[in-house]
Coordinates of C-alpha atoms in Angstrom, one line a residue:
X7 CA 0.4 -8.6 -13.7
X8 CA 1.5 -10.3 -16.5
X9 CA -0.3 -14.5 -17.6
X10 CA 1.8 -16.5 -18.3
X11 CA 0.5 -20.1 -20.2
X12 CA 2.1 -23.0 -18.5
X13 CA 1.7 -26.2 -20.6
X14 CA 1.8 -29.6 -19.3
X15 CA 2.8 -33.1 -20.8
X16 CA 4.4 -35.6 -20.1
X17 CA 6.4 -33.7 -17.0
X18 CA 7.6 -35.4 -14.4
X19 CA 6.7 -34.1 -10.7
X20 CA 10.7 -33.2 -10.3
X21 CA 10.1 -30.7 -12.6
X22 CA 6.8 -29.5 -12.3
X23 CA 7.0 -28.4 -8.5
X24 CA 10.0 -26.5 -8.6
X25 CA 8.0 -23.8 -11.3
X26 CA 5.1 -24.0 -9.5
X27 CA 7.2 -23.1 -6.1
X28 CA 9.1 -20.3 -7.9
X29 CA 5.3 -18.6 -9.2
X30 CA 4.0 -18.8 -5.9
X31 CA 7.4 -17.2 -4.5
X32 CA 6.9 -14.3 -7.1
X33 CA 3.5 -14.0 -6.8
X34 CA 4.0 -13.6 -2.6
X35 CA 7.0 -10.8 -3.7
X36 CA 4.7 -9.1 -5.5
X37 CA 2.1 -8.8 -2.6
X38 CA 4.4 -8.3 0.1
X39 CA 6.2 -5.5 -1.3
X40 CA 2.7 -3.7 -2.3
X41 CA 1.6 -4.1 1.5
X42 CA 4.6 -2.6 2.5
X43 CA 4.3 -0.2 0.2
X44 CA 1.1 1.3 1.9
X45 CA 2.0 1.2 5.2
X46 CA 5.2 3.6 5.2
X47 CA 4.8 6.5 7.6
X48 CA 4.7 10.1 6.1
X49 CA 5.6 13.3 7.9
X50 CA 3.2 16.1 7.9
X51 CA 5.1 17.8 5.3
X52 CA 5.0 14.5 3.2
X53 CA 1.2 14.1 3.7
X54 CA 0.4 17.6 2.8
X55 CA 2.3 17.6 -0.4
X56 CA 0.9 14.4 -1.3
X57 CA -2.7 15.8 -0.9
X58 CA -1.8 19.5 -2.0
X59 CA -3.1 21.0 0.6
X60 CA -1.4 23.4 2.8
X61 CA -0.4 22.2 6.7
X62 CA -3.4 24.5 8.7
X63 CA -5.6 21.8 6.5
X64 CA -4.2 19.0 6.9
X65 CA -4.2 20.5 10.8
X66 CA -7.9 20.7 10.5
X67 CA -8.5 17.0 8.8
X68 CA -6.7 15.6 11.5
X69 CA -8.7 17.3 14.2
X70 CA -11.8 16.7 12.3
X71 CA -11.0 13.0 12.4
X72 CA -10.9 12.9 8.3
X73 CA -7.4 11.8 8.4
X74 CA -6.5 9.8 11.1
X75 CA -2.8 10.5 12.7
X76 CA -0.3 8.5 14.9
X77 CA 2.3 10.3 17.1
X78 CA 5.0 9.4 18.1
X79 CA 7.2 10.9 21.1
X80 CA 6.5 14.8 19.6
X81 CA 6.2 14.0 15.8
X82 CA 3.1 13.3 14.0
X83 CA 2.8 10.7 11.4
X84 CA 0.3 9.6 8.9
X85 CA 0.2 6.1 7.6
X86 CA -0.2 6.0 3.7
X87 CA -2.7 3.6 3.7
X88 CA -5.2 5.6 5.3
X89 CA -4.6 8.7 3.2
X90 CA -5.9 6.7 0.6
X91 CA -8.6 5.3 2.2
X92 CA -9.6 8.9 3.7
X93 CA -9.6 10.2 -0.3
X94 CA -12.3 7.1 -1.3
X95 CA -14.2 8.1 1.8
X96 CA -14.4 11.7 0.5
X97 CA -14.6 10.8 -3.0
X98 CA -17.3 9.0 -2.5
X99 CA -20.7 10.7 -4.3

């Protein structure tokens, strides 16, 4: 993210709050979209490719408990979020 230097004098409060309410809008963009960002749903196909490993593996992970899955009506998802958790857990030395 990038600082940005925000210099006061002689400002009256008109002024002032309306930049402060706009960084804090930003700022709350920023975060939102990120969070959204992590919890998108991935197909098996989508998870395997994003891990390079082949579907029996990602098969086994999921039975193992490694990576956990959700399904829904027949179709398995995986939320990205835990992905990336799962690869700091077994990453971890």
């Amino acid at each position: 993210m990038k600082k940005q230097i925000l210099q006061i004098e002689n400002v009256e409060s008109s002024e002032f709050i309306p930049k402060i309410l706009s960084g804090f809008k930003n700022l709350l963009k920023e975060q939102n979209k990120s969070s959204q960002d992590a919890e998108i749903l991935l197909t098996r196909e989508e998870t395997s490719k994003m891990l390079s490993i082949s579907l029996v593996t990602l098969w086994k992970y999921t039975r193992e408990g490694i990576l956990p899955a959700f399904r829904i009506g027949t179709k398995v998802r995986y939320k990205k979020s835990d992905i990336l958790q799962a690869l700091k857990q077994m990453n971890k030395f």
